[in-house]
Short mmCIF file of C-alpha atoms in Angstrom, two decimals:
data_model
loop_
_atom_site.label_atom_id
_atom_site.label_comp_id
_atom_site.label_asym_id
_atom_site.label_seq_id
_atom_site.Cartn_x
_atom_site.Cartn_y
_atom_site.Cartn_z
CA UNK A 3 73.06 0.69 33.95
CA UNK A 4 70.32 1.07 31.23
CA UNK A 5 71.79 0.85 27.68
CA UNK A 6 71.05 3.65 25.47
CA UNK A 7 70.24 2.73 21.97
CA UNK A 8 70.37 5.24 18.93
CA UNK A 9 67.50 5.88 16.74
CA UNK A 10 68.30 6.92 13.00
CA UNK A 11 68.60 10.38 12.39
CA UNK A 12 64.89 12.41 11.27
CA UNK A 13 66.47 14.61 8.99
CA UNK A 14 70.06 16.08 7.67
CA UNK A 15 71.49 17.89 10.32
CA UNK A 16 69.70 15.88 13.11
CA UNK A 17 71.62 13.97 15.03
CA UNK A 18 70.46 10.39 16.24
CA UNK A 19 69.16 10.31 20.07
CA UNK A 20 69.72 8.35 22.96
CA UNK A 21 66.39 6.12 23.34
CA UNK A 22 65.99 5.01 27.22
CA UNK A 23 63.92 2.08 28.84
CA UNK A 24 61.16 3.29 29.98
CA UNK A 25 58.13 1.73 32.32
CA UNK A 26 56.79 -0.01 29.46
CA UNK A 27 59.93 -1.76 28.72
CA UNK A 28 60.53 -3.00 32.65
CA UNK A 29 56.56 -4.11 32.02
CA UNK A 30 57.57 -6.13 28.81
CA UNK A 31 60.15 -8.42 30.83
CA UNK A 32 57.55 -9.33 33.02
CA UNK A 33 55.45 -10.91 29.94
CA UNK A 34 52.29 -9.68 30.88
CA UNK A 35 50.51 -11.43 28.84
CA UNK A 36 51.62 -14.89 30.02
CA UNK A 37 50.87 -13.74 33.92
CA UNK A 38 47.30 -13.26 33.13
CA UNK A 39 46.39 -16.73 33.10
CA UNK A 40 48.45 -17.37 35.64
CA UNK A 41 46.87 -15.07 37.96
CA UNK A 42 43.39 -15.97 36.91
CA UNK A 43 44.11 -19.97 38.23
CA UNK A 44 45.48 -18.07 41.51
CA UNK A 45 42.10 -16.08 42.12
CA UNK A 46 39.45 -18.63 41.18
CA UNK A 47 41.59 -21.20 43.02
CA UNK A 48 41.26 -18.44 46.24
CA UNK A 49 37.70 -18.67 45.48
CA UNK A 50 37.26 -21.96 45.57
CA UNK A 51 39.18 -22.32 48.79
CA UNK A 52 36.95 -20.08 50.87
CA UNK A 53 33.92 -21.34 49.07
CA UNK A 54 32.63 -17.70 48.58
CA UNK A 55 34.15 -14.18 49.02
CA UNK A 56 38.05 -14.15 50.09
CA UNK A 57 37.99 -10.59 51.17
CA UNK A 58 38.72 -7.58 49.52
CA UNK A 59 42.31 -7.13 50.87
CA UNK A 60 43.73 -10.72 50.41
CA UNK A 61 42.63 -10.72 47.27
CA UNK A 62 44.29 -7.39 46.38
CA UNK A 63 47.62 -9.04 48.45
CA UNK A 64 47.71 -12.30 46.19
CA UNK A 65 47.14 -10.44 42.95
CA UNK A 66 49.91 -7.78 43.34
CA UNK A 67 52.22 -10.97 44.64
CA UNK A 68 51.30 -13.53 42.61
CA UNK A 69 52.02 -10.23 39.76
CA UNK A 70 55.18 -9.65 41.43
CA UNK A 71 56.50 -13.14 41.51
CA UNK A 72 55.73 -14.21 38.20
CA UNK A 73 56.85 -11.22 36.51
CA UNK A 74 60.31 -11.95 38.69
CA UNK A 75 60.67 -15.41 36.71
CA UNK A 76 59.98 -14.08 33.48
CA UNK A 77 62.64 -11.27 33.65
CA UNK A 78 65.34 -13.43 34.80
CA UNK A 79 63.92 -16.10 31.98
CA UNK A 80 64.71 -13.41 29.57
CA UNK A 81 67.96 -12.50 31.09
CA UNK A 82 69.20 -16.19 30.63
CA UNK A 83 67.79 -16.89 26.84
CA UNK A 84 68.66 -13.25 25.60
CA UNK A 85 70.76 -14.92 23.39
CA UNK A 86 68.63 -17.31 21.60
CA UNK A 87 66.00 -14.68 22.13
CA UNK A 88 67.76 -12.53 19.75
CA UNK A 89 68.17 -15.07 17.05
CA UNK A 90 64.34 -15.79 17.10
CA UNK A 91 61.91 -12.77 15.36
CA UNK A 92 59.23 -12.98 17.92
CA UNK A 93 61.21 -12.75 20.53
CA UNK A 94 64.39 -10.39 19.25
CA UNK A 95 62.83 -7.12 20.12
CA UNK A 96 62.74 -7.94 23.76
CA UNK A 97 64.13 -5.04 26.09
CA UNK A 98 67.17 -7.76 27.17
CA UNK A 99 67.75 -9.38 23.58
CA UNK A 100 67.82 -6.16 21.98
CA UNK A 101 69.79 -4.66 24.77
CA UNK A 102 67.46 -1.61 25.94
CA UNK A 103 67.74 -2.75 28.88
CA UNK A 104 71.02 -4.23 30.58
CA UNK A 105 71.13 -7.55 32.26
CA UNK A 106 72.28 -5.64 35.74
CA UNK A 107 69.04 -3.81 35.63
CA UNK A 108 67.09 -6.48 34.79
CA UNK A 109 68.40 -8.69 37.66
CA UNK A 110 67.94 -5.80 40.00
CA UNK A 111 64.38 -5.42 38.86
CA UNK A 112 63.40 -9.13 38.88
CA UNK A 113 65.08 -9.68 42.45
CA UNK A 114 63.02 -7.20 43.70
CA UNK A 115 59.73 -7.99 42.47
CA UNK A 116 60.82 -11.74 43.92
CA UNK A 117 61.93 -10.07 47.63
CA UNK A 118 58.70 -8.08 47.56
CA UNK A 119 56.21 -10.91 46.87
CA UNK A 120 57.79 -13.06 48.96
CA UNK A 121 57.25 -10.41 51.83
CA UNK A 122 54.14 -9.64 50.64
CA UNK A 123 52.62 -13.02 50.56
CA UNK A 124 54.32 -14.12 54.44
CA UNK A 125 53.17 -10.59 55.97
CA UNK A 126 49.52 -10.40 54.53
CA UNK A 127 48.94 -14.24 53.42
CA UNK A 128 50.73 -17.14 54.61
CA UNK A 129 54.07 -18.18 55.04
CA UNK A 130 52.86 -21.39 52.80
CA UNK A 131 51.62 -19.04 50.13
CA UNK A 132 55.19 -17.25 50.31
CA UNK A 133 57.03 -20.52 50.03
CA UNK A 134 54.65 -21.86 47.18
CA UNK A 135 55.48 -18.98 45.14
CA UNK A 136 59.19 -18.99 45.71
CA UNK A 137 58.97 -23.05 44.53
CA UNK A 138 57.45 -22.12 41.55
CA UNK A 139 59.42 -19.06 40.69
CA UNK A 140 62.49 -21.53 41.09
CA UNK A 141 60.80 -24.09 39.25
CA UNK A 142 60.87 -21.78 36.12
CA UNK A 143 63.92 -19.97 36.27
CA UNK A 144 66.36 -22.83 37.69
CA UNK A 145 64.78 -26.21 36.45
CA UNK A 146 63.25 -25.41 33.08
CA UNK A 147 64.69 -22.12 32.09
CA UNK A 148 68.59 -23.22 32.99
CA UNK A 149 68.49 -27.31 32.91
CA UNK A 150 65.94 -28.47 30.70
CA UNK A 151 64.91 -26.33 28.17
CA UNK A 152 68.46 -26.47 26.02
CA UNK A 153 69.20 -30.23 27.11
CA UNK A 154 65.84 -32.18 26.84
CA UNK A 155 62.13 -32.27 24.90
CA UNK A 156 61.00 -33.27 28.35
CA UNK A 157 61.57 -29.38 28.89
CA UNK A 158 57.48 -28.78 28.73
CA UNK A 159 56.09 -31.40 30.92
CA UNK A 160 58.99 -31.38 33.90
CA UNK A 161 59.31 -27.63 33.41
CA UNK A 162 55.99 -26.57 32.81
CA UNK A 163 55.16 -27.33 36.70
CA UNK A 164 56.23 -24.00 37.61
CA UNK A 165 52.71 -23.13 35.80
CA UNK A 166 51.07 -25.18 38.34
CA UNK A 167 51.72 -23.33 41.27
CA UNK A 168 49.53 -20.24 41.03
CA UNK A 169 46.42 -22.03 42.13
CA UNK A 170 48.56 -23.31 45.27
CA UNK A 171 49.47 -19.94 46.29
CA UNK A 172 46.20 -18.92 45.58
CA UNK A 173 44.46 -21.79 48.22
CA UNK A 174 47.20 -21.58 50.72
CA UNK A 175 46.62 -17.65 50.70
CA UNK A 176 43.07 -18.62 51.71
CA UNK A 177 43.79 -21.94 54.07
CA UNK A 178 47.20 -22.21 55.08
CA UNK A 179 47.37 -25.49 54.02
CA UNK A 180 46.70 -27.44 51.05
CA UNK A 181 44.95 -30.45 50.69
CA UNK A 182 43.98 -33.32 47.82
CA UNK A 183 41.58 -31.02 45.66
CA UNK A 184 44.23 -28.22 45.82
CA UNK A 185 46.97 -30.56 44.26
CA UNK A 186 44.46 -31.78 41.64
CA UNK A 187 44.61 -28.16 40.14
CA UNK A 188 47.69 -28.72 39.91
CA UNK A 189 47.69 -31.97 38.56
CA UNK A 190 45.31 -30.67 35.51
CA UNK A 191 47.51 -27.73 34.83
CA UNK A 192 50.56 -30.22 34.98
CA UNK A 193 48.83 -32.08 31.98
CA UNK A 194 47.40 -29.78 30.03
CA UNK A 195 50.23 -27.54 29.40
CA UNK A 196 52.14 -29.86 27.15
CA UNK A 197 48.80 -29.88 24.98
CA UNK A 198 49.12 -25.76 24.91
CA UNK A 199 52.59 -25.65 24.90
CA UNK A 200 52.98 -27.91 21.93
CA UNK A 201 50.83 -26.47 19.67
CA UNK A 202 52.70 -23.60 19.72
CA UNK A 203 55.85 -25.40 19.07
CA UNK A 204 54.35 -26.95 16.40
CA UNK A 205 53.61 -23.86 14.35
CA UNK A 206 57.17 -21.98 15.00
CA UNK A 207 59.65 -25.36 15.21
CA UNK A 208 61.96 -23.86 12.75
CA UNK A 209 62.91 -21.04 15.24
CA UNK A 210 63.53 -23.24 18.12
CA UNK A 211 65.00 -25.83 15.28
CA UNK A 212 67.62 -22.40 14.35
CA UNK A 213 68.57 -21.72 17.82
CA UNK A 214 69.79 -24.96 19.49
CA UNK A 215 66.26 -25.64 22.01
CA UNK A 216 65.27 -29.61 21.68
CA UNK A 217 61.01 -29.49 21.45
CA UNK A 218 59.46 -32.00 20.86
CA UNK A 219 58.67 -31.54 17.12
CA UNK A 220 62.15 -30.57 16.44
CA UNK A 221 63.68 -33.76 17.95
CA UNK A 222 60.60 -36.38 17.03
CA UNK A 223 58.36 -34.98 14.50
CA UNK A 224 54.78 -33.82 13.84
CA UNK A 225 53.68 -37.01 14.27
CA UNK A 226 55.05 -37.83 17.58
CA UNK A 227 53.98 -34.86 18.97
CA UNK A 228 50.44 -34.79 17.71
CA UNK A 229 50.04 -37.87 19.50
CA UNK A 230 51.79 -36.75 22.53
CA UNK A 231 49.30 -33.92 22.44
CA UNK A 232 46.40 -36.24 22.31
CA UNK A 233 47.23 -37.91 25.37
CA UNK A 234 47.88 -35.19 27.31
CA UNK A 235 44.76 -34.28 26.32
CA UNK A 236 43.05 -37.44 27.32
CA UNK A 237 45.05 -37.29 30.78
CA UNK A 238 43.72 -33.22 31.72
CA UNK A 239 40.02 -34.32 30.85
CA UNK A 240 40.36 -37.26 32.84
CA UNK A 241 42.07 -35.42 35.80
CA UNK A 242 39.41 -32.32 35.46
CA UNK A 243 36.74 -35.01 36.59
CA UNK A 244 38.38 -36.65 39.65
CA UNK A 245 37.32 -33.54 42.20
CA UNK A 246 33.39 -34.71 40.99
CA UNK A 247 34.15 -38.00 42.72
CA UNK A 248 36.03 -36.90 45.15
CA UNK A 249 32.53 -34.82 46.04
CA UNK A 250 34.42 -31.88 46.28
CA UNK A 251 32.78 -30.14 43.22
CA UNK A 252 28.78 -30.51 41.46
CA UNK A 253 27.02 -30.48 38.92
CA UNK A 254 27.67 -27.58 37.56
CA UNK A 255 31.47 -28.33 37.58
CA UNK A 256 30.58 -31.66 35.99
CA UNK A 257 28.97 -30.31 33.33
CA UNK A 258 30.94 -27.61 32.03
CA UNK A 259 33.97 -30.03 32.83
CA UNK A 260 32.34 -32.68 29.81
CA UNK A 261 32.06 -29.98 27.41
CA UNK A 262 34.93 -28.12 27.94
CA UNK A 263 36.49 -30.88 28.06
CA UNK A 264 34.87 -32.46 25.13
CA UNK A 265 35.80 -29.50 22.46
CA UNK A 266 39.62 -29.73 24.55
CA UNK A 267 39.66 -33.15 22.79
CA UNK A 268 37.92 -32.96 19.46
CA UNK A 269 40.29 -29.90 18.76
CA UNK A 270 43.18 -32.64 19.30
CA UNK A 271 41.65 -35.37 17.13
CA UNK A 272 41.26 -32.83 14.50
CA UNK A 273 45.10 -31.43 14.47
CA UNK A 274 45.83 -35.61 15.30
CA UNK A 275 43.71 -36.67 11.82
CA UNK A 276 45.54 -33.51 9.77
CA UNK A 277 49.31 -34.18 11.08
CA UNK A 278 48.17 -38.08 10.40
CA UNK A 279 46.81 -37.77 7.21
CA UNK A 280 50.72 -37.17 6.00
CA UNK A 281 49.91 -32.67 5.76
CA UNK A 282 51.89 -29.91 7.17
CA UNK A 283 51.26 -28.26 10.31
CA UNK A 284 48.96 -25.37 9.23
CA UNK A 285 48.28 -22.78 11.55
CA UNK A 286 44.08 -23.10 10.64
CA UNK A 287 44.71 -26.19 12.55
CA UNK A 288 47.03 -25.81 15.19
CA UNK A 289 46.07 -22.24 16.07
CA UNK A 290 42.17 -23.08 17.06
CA UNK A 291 43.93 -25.55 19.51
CA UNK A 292 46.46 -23.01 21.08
CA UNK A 293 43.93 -20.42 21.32
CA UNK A 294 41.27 -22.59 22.64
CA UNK A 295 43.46 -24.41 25.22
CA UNK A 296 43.81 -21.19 27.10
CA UNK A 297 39.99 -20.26 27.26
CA UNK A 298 39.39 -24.07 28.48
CA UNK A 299 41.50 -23.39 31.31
CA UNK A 300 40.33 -20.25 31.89
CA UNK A 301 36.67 -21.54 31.90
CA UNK A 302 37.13 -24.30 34.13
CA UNK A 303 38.63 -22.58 36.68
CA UNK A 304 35.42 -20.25 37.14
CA UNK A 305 33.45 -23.45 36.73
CA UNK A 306 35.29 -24.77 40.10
CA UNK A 307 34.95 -21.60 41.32
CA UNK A 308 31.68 -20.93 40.64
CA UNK A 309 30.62 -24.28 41.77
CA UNK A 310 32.09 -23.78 45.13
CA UNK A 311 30.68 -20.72 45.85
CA UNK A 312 26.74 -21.08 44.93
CA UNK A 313 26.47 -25.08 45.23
CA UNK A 314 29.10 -26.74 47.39
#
């Protein structure tokens, strides 16, 4: 059942009330704001498939799916952690941690968002877009989420794959099939999200260091990991120019690719040279790196899309 929590009385002679989950609370466990980017690698990647306009109907299929699915993964990733959730202050009001909602609910919401993309995506799709989004719903939820995030700083990079399916779904939506510039987008999402990942970690360590959870600067250092993060770096600018000579993108791509690219790794260098220099992690750093690491995706995503659609 929901859990009813109290609220302090208003006044003498008022008695404290009941507060129940409401919509916006089931919303919160699906971390909306982590889906977004998600989705938006799905879409363009659907563009890119079809090399212009999807349709109208597939599009709206995949989106409320693709919702559906990775919402699923992040409710049962907050039913798992709820209790290092609750010892960590960005994450202790959570509707699980905090207990406004109880973990039956929650599993009965997030195994029905899972059943109804999964339908979804078979009925309206295809059955490889179903099975794409089940892998990396499982990816999240049984390989980082219950093996490697509390046993390894490898947790990011093996984990983080379930990140790389969206723009799988997204072209076997479109094709049915995928082929070797499909797993490329995956391969560049593989790489990059230990640079994004990391530079969060560096700035809240001491929360993870609290609650038990191995990252990489808790384990190794600042040092270790700015480096780590440079390489990475190196490795998703590398991998974010293969489809150009695999002729399967332009100029255009090429182009934004090098600058995006290009400020991707002089953001690095610059949190590499601070960390190196023998200074604290300061967010004026590491922040400008998070921050732009998700509109560098974001960007060259449309780029490929774009690309596709008015030059290849």
């Amino acid at each position: 059942m929901t859990v009813d929590r109290m609220t302090p009385p208003s006044g003498v002679g008022h008695p404290a009330r009941p507060v129940r989950a409401t919509w916006r609370d089931y919303l919160a466990l699906t971390k909306p704001k982590v889906i977004s980017l998600l989705l938006w690698t799905t879409l363009t990647a659907m563009f890119m498939a079809a090399r212009g306009w999807p349709g109208l109907w597939l599009l709206i299929v995949v989106s409320v799916a693709g919702y559906a699915s990775a919402g699923s993964a992040g409710v049962f990733n907050m039913i798992i952690d709820r209790d290092i959730d609750l010892k960590m202050k960005r994450t202790a009001a959570r509707p699980t941690s905090s207990g406004l909602i109880s973990t039956r609910d929650a599993a009965i919401f997030g195994s029905a968002l899972q059943v109804l993309s999964f339908v979804m995506l078979w009925v309206w799709a295809t059955p490889l877009s179903a099975w794409m989004s089940l892998a990396g719903f499982l990816t999240y939820v049984v390989v980082y989420t219950l093996w490697l995030k509390r046993n390894t700083w490898h947790n990011i990079v093996l984990g983080g794959a379930a990140g790389c399916f969206p723009p799988l779904v997204g072209w076997a939506a479109v094709t049915g099939d995928l082929n070797l510039f499909a797993w490329f987008l995956f391969a560049i999402i593989f790489f990059w999200t230990p640079v994004h990942f990391w530079a969060l970690a560096l700035m809240i360590k001491e929360e993870y260091r609290q609650v038990g959870v191995p990252m990489l600067p808790v384990v190794h250092g600042d040092r270790l990991t700015v480096a780590q993060i440079g390489l990475y770096a190196i490795y998703t600018v590398v991998l974010s120019l293969m489809p150009v000579f695999l002729q399967e993108v332009g100029w255009l791509y090429f182009l934004s690719a090098l600058i995006l690219g290009g400020l991707l790794l002089q953001r690095s260098w610059k949190l590499y040279r601070h960390v190196m220099a023998g200074h604290q992690v300061e967010r004026r750093v590491a922040v400008p790196l998070y921050l732009y690491s998700m509109l560098y995706l974001a960007l060259l995503f449309v780029a490929g899309a774009v690309d596709r659609v008015l030059i290849g």
